[in-house]
PDB file of C-alpha atoms in Angstrom:
ATOM      1  CA  MET A   1      24.937 106.519 144.595  1.00 52.00           C
ATOM      2  CA  SER A   2      23.449 103.258 145.861  1.00 55.00           C
ATOM      3  CA  ASN A   3      22.985 100.107 144.282  1.00 59.00           C
ATOM      4  CA  PRO A   4      18.354  99.160 144.494  1.00 59.00           C
ATOM      5  CA  PHE A   5      19.497  96.065 145.452  1.00 57.00           C
ATOM      6  CA  GLU A   6      21.611  96.231 148.142  1.00 61.00           C
ATOM      7  CA  ASN A   7      18.167  96.434 150.444  1.00 62.00           C
ATOM      8  CA  LEU A   8      16.009  93.323 148.925  1.00 61.00           C
ATOM      9  CA  ALA A   9      16.170  90.318 150.880  1.00 67.00           C
ATOM     10  CA  PRO A  10      18.692  87.797 149.880  1.00 69.00           C
ATOM     11  CA  TRP A  11      15.792  85.337 149.478  1.00 71.00           C
ATOM     12  CA  VAL A  12      14.282  88.094 146.897  1.00 70.00           C
ATOM     13  CA  LEU A  13      17.792  87.500 145.143  1.00 72.00           C
ATOM     14  CA  ASP A  14      17.637  84.298 145.052  1.00 76.00           C
ATOM     15  CA  THR A  15      14.065  83.501 143.847  1.00 80.00           C
ATOM     16  CA  ALA A  16      14.864  86.126 140.945  1.00 76.00           C
ATOM     17  CA  TRP A  17      17.498  83.737 139.973  1.00 76.00           C
ATOM     18  CA  VAL A  18      15.059  80.799 139.342  1.00 78.00           C
ATOM     19  CA  VAL A  19      12.433  82.787 137.697  1.00 78.00           C
ATOM     20  CA  LEU A  20      15.240  84.374 134.758  1.00 81.00           C
ATOM     21  CA  ALA A  21      16.481  80.073 134.100  1.00 81.00           C
ATOM     22  CA  ILE A  22      12.586  79.458 133.749  1.00 83.00           C
ATOM     23  CA  ALA A  23      11.935  81.605 131.428  1.00 80.00           C
ATOM     24  CA  THR A  24      15.320  81.699 129.002  1.00 81.00           C
ATOM     25  CA  HIS A  25      14.583  77.504 129.167  1.00 75.00           C
ATOM     26  CA  ALA A  26      10.957  78.221 127.958  1.00 76.00           C
ATOM     27  CA  ALA A  27      12.158  80.622 125.407  1.00 75.00           C
ATOM     28  CA  PHE A  28      14.559  78.853 124.014  1.00 73.00           C
ATOM     29  CA  LEU A  29      12.270  75.684 123.227  1.00 73.00           C
ATOM     30  CA  GLY A  30       9.871  78.368 122.003  1.00 69.00           C
ATOM     31  CA  PHE A  31      11.997  78.991 119.410  1.00 64.00           C
ATOM     32  CA  THR A  32      13.040  74.808 118.692  1.00 62.00           C
ATOM     33  CA  PRO A  33      12.001  73.895 115.010  1.00 57.00           C
ATOM     34  CA  ASN A  34       9.594  70.994 114.092  1.00 54.00           C
ATOM     35  CA  VAL A  35       7.901  71.297 117.088  1.00 47.00           C
ATOM     36  CA  GLY A  36       4.368  72.851 116.885  1.00 50.00           C
ATOM     37  CA  ALA A  37       2.000  73.479 119.092  1.00 50.00           C
ATOM     38  CA  GLY A  38      -1.103  70.707 118.885  1.00 50.00           C
ATOM     39  CA  ALA A  39       0.331  68.624 117.004  1.00 50.00           C
ATOM     40  CA  GLY A  40       0.505  64.937 118.489  1.00 51.00           C
ATOM     41  CA  PRO A  41       3.155  63.844 120.433  1.00 53.00           C
ATOM     42  CA  SER A  42       6.082  63.450 118.680  1.00 51.00           C
ATOM     43  CA  GLU A  43       8.056  59.999 117.525  1.00 54.00           C
ATOM     44  CA  PRO A  44      10.594  59.624 120.828  1.00 54.00           C
ATOM     45  CA  LEU A  45      14.031  59.685 120.068  1.00 50.00           C
ATOM     46  CA  ASP A  46      16.175  56.555 119.792  1.00 54.00           C
ATOM     47  CA  ALA A  47      17.105  55.783 123.202  1.00 53.00           C
ATOM     48  CA  VAL A  48      20.715  54.587 123.447  1.00 54.00           C
ATOM     49  CA  ALA A  49      21.280  51.955 126.093  1.00 57.00           C
ATOM     50  CA  VAL A  50      24.611  52.535 127.968  1.00 55.00           C
ATOM     51  CA  ALA A  51      25.066  49.950 130.356  1.00 58.00           C
ATOM     52  CA  ILE A  52      28.046  49.879 132.608  1.00 60.00           C
ATOM     53  CA  ILE A  53      29.836  46.626 132.849  1.00 59.00           C
ATOM     54  CA  ASP A  54      31.949  46.682 135.906  1.00 61.00           C
ATOM     55  CA  GLU A  55      34.673  43.868 133.276  1.00 62.00           C
ATOM     56  CA  GLU A  56      36.825  42.203 135.688  1.00 65.00           C
ATOM     57  CA  PRO A  57      40.782  42.997 135.290  1.00 62.00           C
ATOM     58  CA  PRO A  58      42.163  40.779 133.422  1.00 63.00           C
ATOM     59  CA  ALA A  59      44.281  37.629 135.588  1.00 66.00           C
ATOM     60  CA  ALA A  60      47.461  38.536 136.275  1.00 62.00           C
ATOM     61  CA  GLU A  61      49.558  36.151 133.843  1.00 67.00           C
ATOM     62  CA  PRO A  62      51.787  33.674 136.090  1.00 61.00           C
ATOM     63  CA  GLU A  63      55.185  35.153 137.204  1.00 67.00           C
ATOM     64  CA  GLU A  64      57.856  33.139 136.501  1.00 64.00           C
ATOM     65  CA  PRO A  65      59.793  31.622 139.007  1.00 57.00           C
ATOM     66  CA  LEU A  66      62.935  32.539 139.411  1.00 59.00           C
ATOM     67  CA  GLU A  67      65.507  29.618 138.943  1.00 61.00           C
ATOM     68  CA  GLU A  68      67.350  30.170 141.975  1.00 61.00           C
ATOM     69  CA  GLU A  69      70.852  29.208 141.252  1.00 63.00           C
ATOM     70  CA  ALA A  70      72.000  25.719 142.987  1.00 62.00           C
ATOM     71  CA  PRO A  71      74.818  26.928 145.268  1.00 64.00           C
ATOM     72  CA  GLU A  72      78.323  25.216 144.443  1.00 70.00           C
ATOM     73  CA  PRO A  73      78.691  22.675 146.049  1.00 65.00           C
ATOM     74  CA  GLU A  74      81.474  22.690 148.791  1.00 71.00           C
ATOM     75  CA  GLU A  75      84.935  20.522 148.221  1.00 70.00           C
ATOM     76  CA  PRO A  76      84.879  17.695 150.230  1.00 64.00           C
ATOM     77  CA  GLU A  77      87.821  18.628 152.478  1.00 70.00           C
ATOM     78  CA  GLU A  78      90.711  16.173 151.698  1.00 69.00           C
ATOM     79  CA  PRO A  79      91.354  13.917 154.940  1.00 65.00           C
ATOM     80  CA  GLU A  80      94.515  13.947 156.776  1.00 73.00           C
ATOM     81  CA  ARG A  81      96.507  11.695 155.069  1.00 73.00           C
ATOM     82  CA  VAL A  82      97.622   9.055 157.009  1.00 71.00           C
ATOM     83  CA  LYS A  83     101.283   7.720 157.264  1.00 73.00           C
ATOM     84  CA  PRO A  84     101.525   4.317 156.927  1.00 72.00           C
ATOM     85  CA  PRO A  85     103.332   2.110 159.824  1.00 71.00           C
ATOM     86  CA  PRO A  86     106.706   1.732 159.631  1.00 72.00           C
ATOM     87  CA  LYS A  87     107.572  -1.094 157.086  1.00 71.00           C
ATOM     88  CA  PRO A  88     109.955  -3.363 159.766  1.00 64.00           C
ATOM     89  CA  LYS A  89     113.673  -3.416 159.184  1.00 66.00           C
ATOM     90  CA  THR A  90     114.531  -6.857 157.429  1.00 62.00           C
ATOM     91  CA  TRP A  91     118.178  -8.329 157.590  1.00 61.00           C
ATOM     92  CA  ARG A  92     119.601  -9.845 154.394  1.00 66.00           C
ATOM     93  CA  ALA A  93     122.515 -12.054 154.604  1.00 58.00           C
ATOM     94  CA  PRO A  94     124.567 -10.906 152.201  1.00 59.00           C
ATOM     95  CA  LYS A  95     124.726 -12.272 148.803  1.00 66.00           C
ATOM     96  CA  GLU A  96     127.689 -14.410 148.085  1.00 64.00           C
ATOM     97  CA  PRO A  97     129.248 -12.290 145.221  1.00 60.00           C
ATOM     98  CA  PRO A  98     128.976 -14.982 141.787  1.00 61.00           C
ATOM     99  CA  THR A  99     131.760 -16.838 141.552  1.00 65.00           C
ATOM    100  CA  ALA A 100     133.931 -16.352 138.044  1.00 61.00           C
ATOM    101  CA  PRO A 101     134.360 -19.214 135.822  1.00 59.00           C
ATOM    102  CA  GLU A 102     137.455 -20.286 136.753  1.00 64.00           C
ATOM    103  CA  GLU A 103     139.785 -18.908 134.069  1.00 62.00           C
ATOM    104  CA  PRO A 104     141.562 -21.955 132.699  1.00 58.00           C
ATOM    105  CA  PRO A 105     145.260 -21.710 133.128  1.00 59.00           C
ATOM    106  CA  ALA A 106     147.966 -20.075 130.783  1.00 58.00           C
ATOM    107  CA  ALA A 107     149.942 -22.210 128.731  1.00 51.00           C
ATOM    108  CA  ALA A 108     153.369 -22.164 129.207  1.00 48.00           C
ATOM    109  CA  PRO A 109     155.493 -19.551 127.113  1.00 46.00           C
ATOM    110  CA  GLU A 110     157.080 -20.675 124.105  1.00 41.00           C
ATOM    111  CA  THR A 111     160.405 -20.490 123.215  1.00 39.00           C
ATOM    112  CA  PRO A 112     160.791 -18.505 120.085  1.00 40.00           C
ATOM    113  CA  VAL A 113     162.327 -19.789 117.502  1.00 37.00           C
ATOM    114  CA  THR A 114     164.322 -16.635 116.377  1.00 41.00           C
ATOM    115  CA  PHE A 115     167.741 -15.948 114.952  1.00 40.00           C
ATOM    116  CA  ASP A 116     168.224 -13.008 117.174  1.00 42.00           C
ATOM    117  CA  ASN A 117     172.125 -13.553 117.114  1.00 41.00           C
ATOM    118  CA  ILE A 118     171.875 -13.518 112.884  1.00 45.00           C
ATOM    119  CA  VAL A 119     170.937  -9.684 111.995  1.00 52.00           C
ATOM    120  CA  LEU A 120     171.042  -7.911 108.570  1.00 60.00           C
ATOM    121  CA  THR A 121     173.761  -4.700 108.052  1.00 59.00           C
ATOM    122  CA  ASN A 122     174.281  -1.996 105.868  1.00 58.00           C
ATOM    123  CA  GLU A 123     178.149  -2.378 106.815  1.00 56.00           C
ATOM    124  CA  GLY A 124     180.338  -3.948 104.382  1.00 49.00           C
ATOM    125  CA  ASP A 125     181.522  -3.975 100.639  1.00 46.00           C
ATOM    126  CA  GLU A 126     178.053  -5.980  99.557  1.00 47.00           C
ATOM    127  CA  PRO A 127     175.201  -3.271  99.808  1.00 46.00           C
ATOM    128  CA  SER A 128     173.524  -5.801 102.976  1.00 50.00           C
ATOM    129  CA  SER A 129     174.914  -8.692 104.116  1.00 45.00           C
ATOM    130  CA  TRP A 130     174.349 -11.545 107.178  1.00 44.00           C
ATOM    131  CA  ALA A 131     176.503 -11.003 110.260  1.00 42.00           C
ATOM    132  CA  MET A 132     177.076 -13.141 113.601  1.00 36.00           C
ATOM    133  CA  ASP A 133     175.953 -10.696 116.647  1.00 41.00           C
ATOM    134  CA  PRO A 134     179.599  -9.560 117.928  1.00 39.00           C
ATOM    135  CA  GLY A 135     180.335 -11.748 120.922  1.00 37.00           C
ATOM    136  CA  SER A 136     178.383 -14.864 119.773  1.00 40.00           C
ATOM    137  CA  GLY A 137     181.160 -16.352 118.332  1.00 38.00           C
ATOM    138  CA  GLU A 138     180.000 -19.278 116.316  1.00 40.00           C
ATOM    139  CA  SER A 139     176.949 -19.511 114.008  1.00 37.00           C
ATOM    140  CA  ARG A 140     173.588 -21.473 115.545  1.00 40.00           C
ATOM    141  CA  ASP A 141     172.153 -23.919 113.588  1.00 39.00           C
ATOM    142  CA  GLY A 142     168.806 -23.865 116.031  1.00 39.00           C
ATOM    143  CA  PRO A 143     166.392 -22.168 117.433  1.00 40.00           C
ATOM    144  CA  ILE A 144     167.598 -19.315 120.032  1.00 38.00           C
ATOM    145  CA  GLY A 145     165.124 -19.223 123.033  1.00 39.00           C
ATOM    146  CA  LYS A 146     165.305 -18.469 127.018  1.00 42.00           C
ATOM    147  CA  PRO A 147     167.446 -21.347 129.244  1.00 42.00           C
ATOM    148  CA  GLY A 148     165.051 -23.281 131.159  1.00 42.00           C
ATOM    149  CA  ALA A 149     162.299 -22.348 128.463  1.00 38.00           C
ATOM    150  CA  VAL A 150     159.271 -24.864 127.468  1.00 38.00           C
ATOM    151  CA  VAL A 151     159.219 -26.048 123.749  1.00 35.00           C
ATOM    152  CA  THR A 152     155.595 -26.464 123.092  1.00 36.00           C
ATOM    153  CA  GLY A 153     155.170 -26.671 119.350  1.00 38.00           C
ATOM    154  CA  ARG A 154     153.373 -25.623 117.357  1.00 37.00           C
ATOM    155  CA  SER A 155     149.648 -26.760 114.875  1.00 35.00           C
ATOM    156  CA  ARG A 156     151.129 -27.282 111.768  1.00 38.00           C
ATOM    157  CA  ASP A 157     147.247 -27.891 110.889  1.00 40.00           C
ATOM    158  CA  GLY A 158     145.815 -26.658 107.631  1.00 40.00           C
ATOM    159  CA  VAL A 159     142.932 -24.180 107.388  1.00 37.00           C
ATOM    160  CA  ILE A 160     139.795 -24.827 105.330  1.00 37.00           C
ATOM    161  CA  GLY A 161     139.601 -23.535 101.611  1.00 38.00           C
ATOM    162  CA  GLY A 162     143.413 -22.991 102.204  1.00 42.00           C
ATOM    163  CA  ILE A 163     145.603 -24.088  98.965  1.00 43.00           C
ATOM    164  CA  ILE A 164     147.973 -27.179  99.148  1.00 47.00           C
ATOM    165  CA  GLY A 165     151.693 -25.984 100.079  1.00 49.00           C
ATOM    166  CA  GLY A 166     150.716 -22.862 100.909  1.00 49.00           C
ATOM    167  CA  THR A 167     151.795 -21.192 104.034  1.00 45.00           C
ATOM    168  CA  GLY A 168     148.677 -19.368 105.264  1.00 47.00           C
ATOM    169  CA  ILE A 169     147.923 -16.216 105.672  1.00 46.00           C
ATOM    170  CA  GLY A 170     149.444 -13.709 108.745  1.00 61.00           C
ATOM    171  CA  VAL A 171     152.751 -16.919 108.646  1.00 84.00           C
ATOM    172  CA  VAL A 172     155.483 -16.299 109.946  1.00 92.00           C
ATOM    173  CA  VAL A 173     158.001 -18.574 109.106  1.00 93.00           C
ATOM    174  CA  ASP A 174     161.408 -18.359 111.296  1.00 91.00           C
ATOM    175  CA  VAL A 175     164.690 -17.538 108.810  1.00 88.00           C
ATOM    176  CA  GLY A 176     166.245 -20.903 109.079  1.00 88.00           C
ATOM    177  CA  ASP A 177     163.085 -22.636 107.421  1.00 91.00           C
ATOM    178  CA  LEU A 178     163.637 -20.146 104.439  1.00 93.00           C
ATOM    179  CA  SER A 179     165.264 -20.849 101.456  1.00 92.00           C
ATOM    180  CA  ARG A 180     166.531 -17.646 100.911  1.00 93.00           C
ATOM    181  CA  ARG A 181     166.905 -14.567 103.276  1.00 92.00           C
ATOM    182  CA  PRO A 182     165.427 -11.062 102.966  1.00 93.00           C
ATOM    183  CA  ILE A 183     167.132  -8.707 101.128  1.00 91.00           C
ATOM    184  CA  PRO A 184     166.877  -5.473 101.835  1.00 87.00           C
ATOM    185  CA  PRO A 185     168.385  -2.655  98.734  1.00 83.00           C
ATOM    186  CA  SER A 186     171.731  -0.735  99.654  1.00 86.00           C
ATOM    187  CA  LEU A 187     171.223   1.930 102.641  1.00 87.00           C
ATOM    188  CA  LYS A 188     173.909   3.926 102.950  1.00 88.00           C
ATOM    189  CA  GLN A 189     173.456   6.409 100.441  1.00 88.00           C
ATOM    190  CA  LYS A 190     170.327   6.954 102.510  1.00 90.00           C
ATOM    191  CA  LEU A 191     171.200   6.775 106.013  1.00 90.00           C
ATOM    192  CA  GLU A 192     174.750   9.380 104.821  1.00 90.00           C
ATOM    193  CA  ARG A 193     171.954  11.851 103.372  1.00 91.00           C
ATOM    194  CA  LEU A 194     169.919  11.123 106.975  1.00 92.00           C
ATOM    195  CA  TYR A 195     172.841  11.458 109.131  1.00 93.00           C
ATOM    196  CA  PRO A 196     171.577  12.815 112.261  1.00 93.00           C
ATOM    197  CA  LYS A 197     173.120  16.917 111.800  1.00 92.00           C
ATOM    198  CA  LYS A 198     173.312  16.680 115.796  1.00 92.00           C
ATOM    199  CA  ALA A 199     175.623  13.617 115.356  1.00 92.00           C
ATOM    200  CA  LYS A 200     177.252  14.608 112.175  1.00 91.00           C
ATOM    201  CA  GLN A 201     178.349  18.189 113.825  1.00 92.00           C
ATOM    202  CA  GLU A 202     179.404  17.010 116.619  1.00 92.00           C
ATOM    203  CA  GLY A 203     181.562  14.348 114.944  1.00 92.00           C
ATOM    204  CA  VAL A 204     179.622  11.359 116.570  1.00 93.00           C
ATOM    205  CA  GLU A 205     179.067   7.614 115.326  1.00 94.00           C
ATOM    206  CA  GLY A 206     177.064   5.767 115.626  1.00 94.00           C
ATOM    207  CA  GLN A 207     173.737   2.074 115.268  1.00 94.00           C
ATOM    208  CA  ALA A 208     170.988   1.445 116.347  1.00 96.00           C
ATOM    209  CA  VAL A 209     168.908  -1.841 115.702  1.00 96.00           C
ATOM    210  CA  VAL A 210     166.045  -3.049 114.738  1.00 96.00           C
ATOM    211  CA  ARG A 211     163.189  -5.135 114.974  1.00 96.00           C
ATOM    212  CA  LEU A 212     160.831  -5.526 111.401  1.00 95.00           C
ATOM    213  CA  GLN A 213     158.500  -8.030 110.080  1.00 95.00           C
ATOM    214  CA  ILE A 214     159.332  -8.772 105.870  1.00 94.00           C
ATOM    215  CA  GLY A 215     155.968  -9.303 103.887  1.00 95.00           C
ATOM    216  CA  PRO A 216     155.721 -12.094 100.724  1.00 95.00           C
ATOM    217  CA  ASP A 217     155.463  -8.742  99.239  1.00 94.00           C
ATOM    218  CA  GLY A 218     158.795  -7.440 100.254  1.00 93.00           C
ATOM    219  CA  SER A 219     156.794  -4.584 102.625  1.00 93.00           C
ATOM    220  CA  PRO A 220     158.624  -3.913 106.010  1.00 94.00           C
ATOM    221  CA  SER A 221     155.947  -3.335 108.572  1.00 94.00           C
ATOM    222  CA  LYS A 222     155.995  -3.636 112.690  1.00 95.00           C
ATOM    223  CA  LEU A 223     159.310  -1.805 112.788  1.00 95.00           C
ATOM    224  CA  ARG A 224     160.694  -2.396 116.811  1.00 95.00           C
ATOM    225  CA  LEU A 225     163.617   0.234 118.451  1.00 96.00           C
ATOM    226  CA  ILE A 226     165.548  -2.581 119.691  1.00 95.00           C
ATOM    227  CA  SER A 227     168.634  -0.508 120.965  1.00 95.00           C
ATOM    228  CA  GLU A 228     170.653   2.932 119.410  1.00 95.00           C
ATOM    229  CA  ASP A 229     173.723   3.889 120.598  1.00 93.00           C
ATOM    230  CA  PRO A 230     174.437   6.633 121.561  1.00 92.00           C
ATOM    231  CA  ILE A 231     171.091   7.665 122.568  1.00 91.00           C
ATOM    232  CA  ASP A 232     169.460  10.989 122.241  1.00 91.00           C
ATOM    233  CA  TYR A 233     171.202  11.263 119.121  1.00 94.00           C
ATOM    234  CA  ARG A 234     167.356   9.998 116.865  1.00 93.00           C
ATOM    235  CA  PHE A 235     170.070   6.792 115.004  1.00 95.00           C
ATOM    236  CA  GLY A 236     167.311   4.638 115.921  1.00 94.00           C
ATOM    237  CA  GLN A 237     164.887   6.583 114.717  1.00 94.00           C
ATOM    238  CA  ILE A 238     166.706   7.522 111.257  1.00 93.00           C
ATOM    239  CA  CYS A 239     167.339   3.687 111.516  1.00 94.00           C
ATOM    240  CA  LYS A 240     163.446   3.220 110.912  1.00 94.00           C
ATOM    241  CA  GLN A 241     162.979   5.593 108.771  1.00 93.00           C
ATOM    242  CA  ALA A 242     165.194   4.787 106.139  1.00 93.00           C
ATOM    243  CA  LEU A 243     164.283   0.657 107.032  1.00 93.00           C
ATOM    244  CA  GLN A 244     160.440   1.889 106.394  1.00 91.00           C
ATOM    245  CA  ALA A 245     160.444   3.247 103.190  1.00 87.00           C
ATOM    246  CA  ALA A 246     162.602   0.820 101.413  1.00 89.00           C
ATOM    247  CA  THR A 247     161.388  -1.872  99.633  1.00 89.00           C
ATOM    248  CA  TRP A 248     163.261  -5.196 100.186  1.00 93.00           C
ATOM    249  CA  LYS A 249     163.033  -9.183  98.229  1.00 94.00           C
ATOM    250  CA  PRO A 250     160.930 -10.920  99.671  1.00 94.00           C
ATOM    251  CA  PRO A 251     161.816 -14.532 101.521  1.00 94.00           C
ATOM    252  CA  LEU A 252     161.121 -17.693 100.370  1.00 94.00           C
ATOM    253  CA  ASP A 253     160.287 -21.074 101.963  1.00 94.00           C
ATOM    254  CA  LYS A 254     161.446 -24.159 101.377  1.00 93.00           C
ATOM    255  CA  ASP A 255     159.122 -24.520  98.421  1.00 92.00           C
ATOM    256  CA  GLY A 256     160.760 -21.499  96.950  1.00 93.00           C
ATOM    257  CA  LYS A 257     157.340 -19.542  97.847  1.00 94.00           C
ATOM    258  CA  PRO A 258     157.532 -15.948  98.711  1.00 95.00           C
ATOM    259  CA  VAL A 259     156.160 -15.873 103.175  1.00 95.00           C
ATOM    260  CA  SER A 260     157.005 -13.747 105.688  1.00 96.00           C
ATOM    261  CA  THR A 261     159.891 -13.211 108.278  1.00 95.00           C
ATOM    262  CA  ARG A 262     160.808 -11.594 110.914  1.00 95.00           C
ATOM    263  CA  VAL A 263     164.676 -10.018 110.857  1.00 93.00           C
ATOM    264  CA  THR A 264     166.480  -7.837 113.107  1.00 94.00           C
ATOM    265  CA  PHE A 265     168.616  -4.921 111.572  1.00 93.00           C
ATOM    266  CA  THR A 266     171.617  -2.784 112.280  1.00 94.00           C
ATOM    267  CA  CYS A 267     171.944   0.711 110.373  1.00 93.00           C
ATOM    268  CA  GLY A 268     175.548   1.474 111.002  1.00 92.00           C
ATOM    269  CA  PHE A 269     176.363   5.716 111.364  1.00 92.00           C
ATOM    270  CA  GLU A 270     180.100   6.792 110.100  1.00 90.00           C
ATOM    271  CA  ILE A 271     181.525   9.668 109.059  1.00 85.00           C
ATOM    272  CA  ARG A 272     183.419  10.333 105.810  1.00 80.00           C
ATOM    273  CA  PHE A 273     186.524  13.046 105.178  1.00 68.00           C
TER     274      PHE A 273
END
């Protein structure tokens, strides 16, 4: 079955559609309320005027300029060190060594006032006795010194704050100026008890000579071994040991006051059977 509109011309169809549209609008307006036929003109509707204003776009905020980082200052290149010119060598005359002060001439050796030919010994019947050194042959009243030595004398001046008639501190009085010579205790038993073992086993006898100082209180000091015979048997050591432990009767000067003096003591070692 064919469509009846297929044979119509195209303009006919367009016209029909226009008419249909007009009729539809008219019908719609006819049924609109408050609209009567023959009535006066209707109140105009409030017109809303719409104006389109072209607003200018907001001005863009100026961009803060970026702070450019300051370039780091370049370190200046160190200038090349200029070597100073070498100092001219100057020749200096050698300094003369300082002249040493002239030393005063040495004093002439003084003749020692000693009584080396007079010795104390533990031999004899008494606890200790003064004996002449073998070979002297006689006693001597004057001091014994080296041949040709110069006697310089000694100062007898007093000391500030000293006591009249005192002998002073550290003054050693010669044996010849004493009213009493120092007296040691008996050393025979002590020497027998300390007799060197080696010498006793071999039956060796001997002696030792010791020089020492006796103080005002009778104490011995400054012991010095002069000789021992025979050697290698400790006779000198034993003699010093016995003398060091002994308490002497102090020497007295001409006024009877205790003083210091120096003496020579001979220890005799004998084996008793």
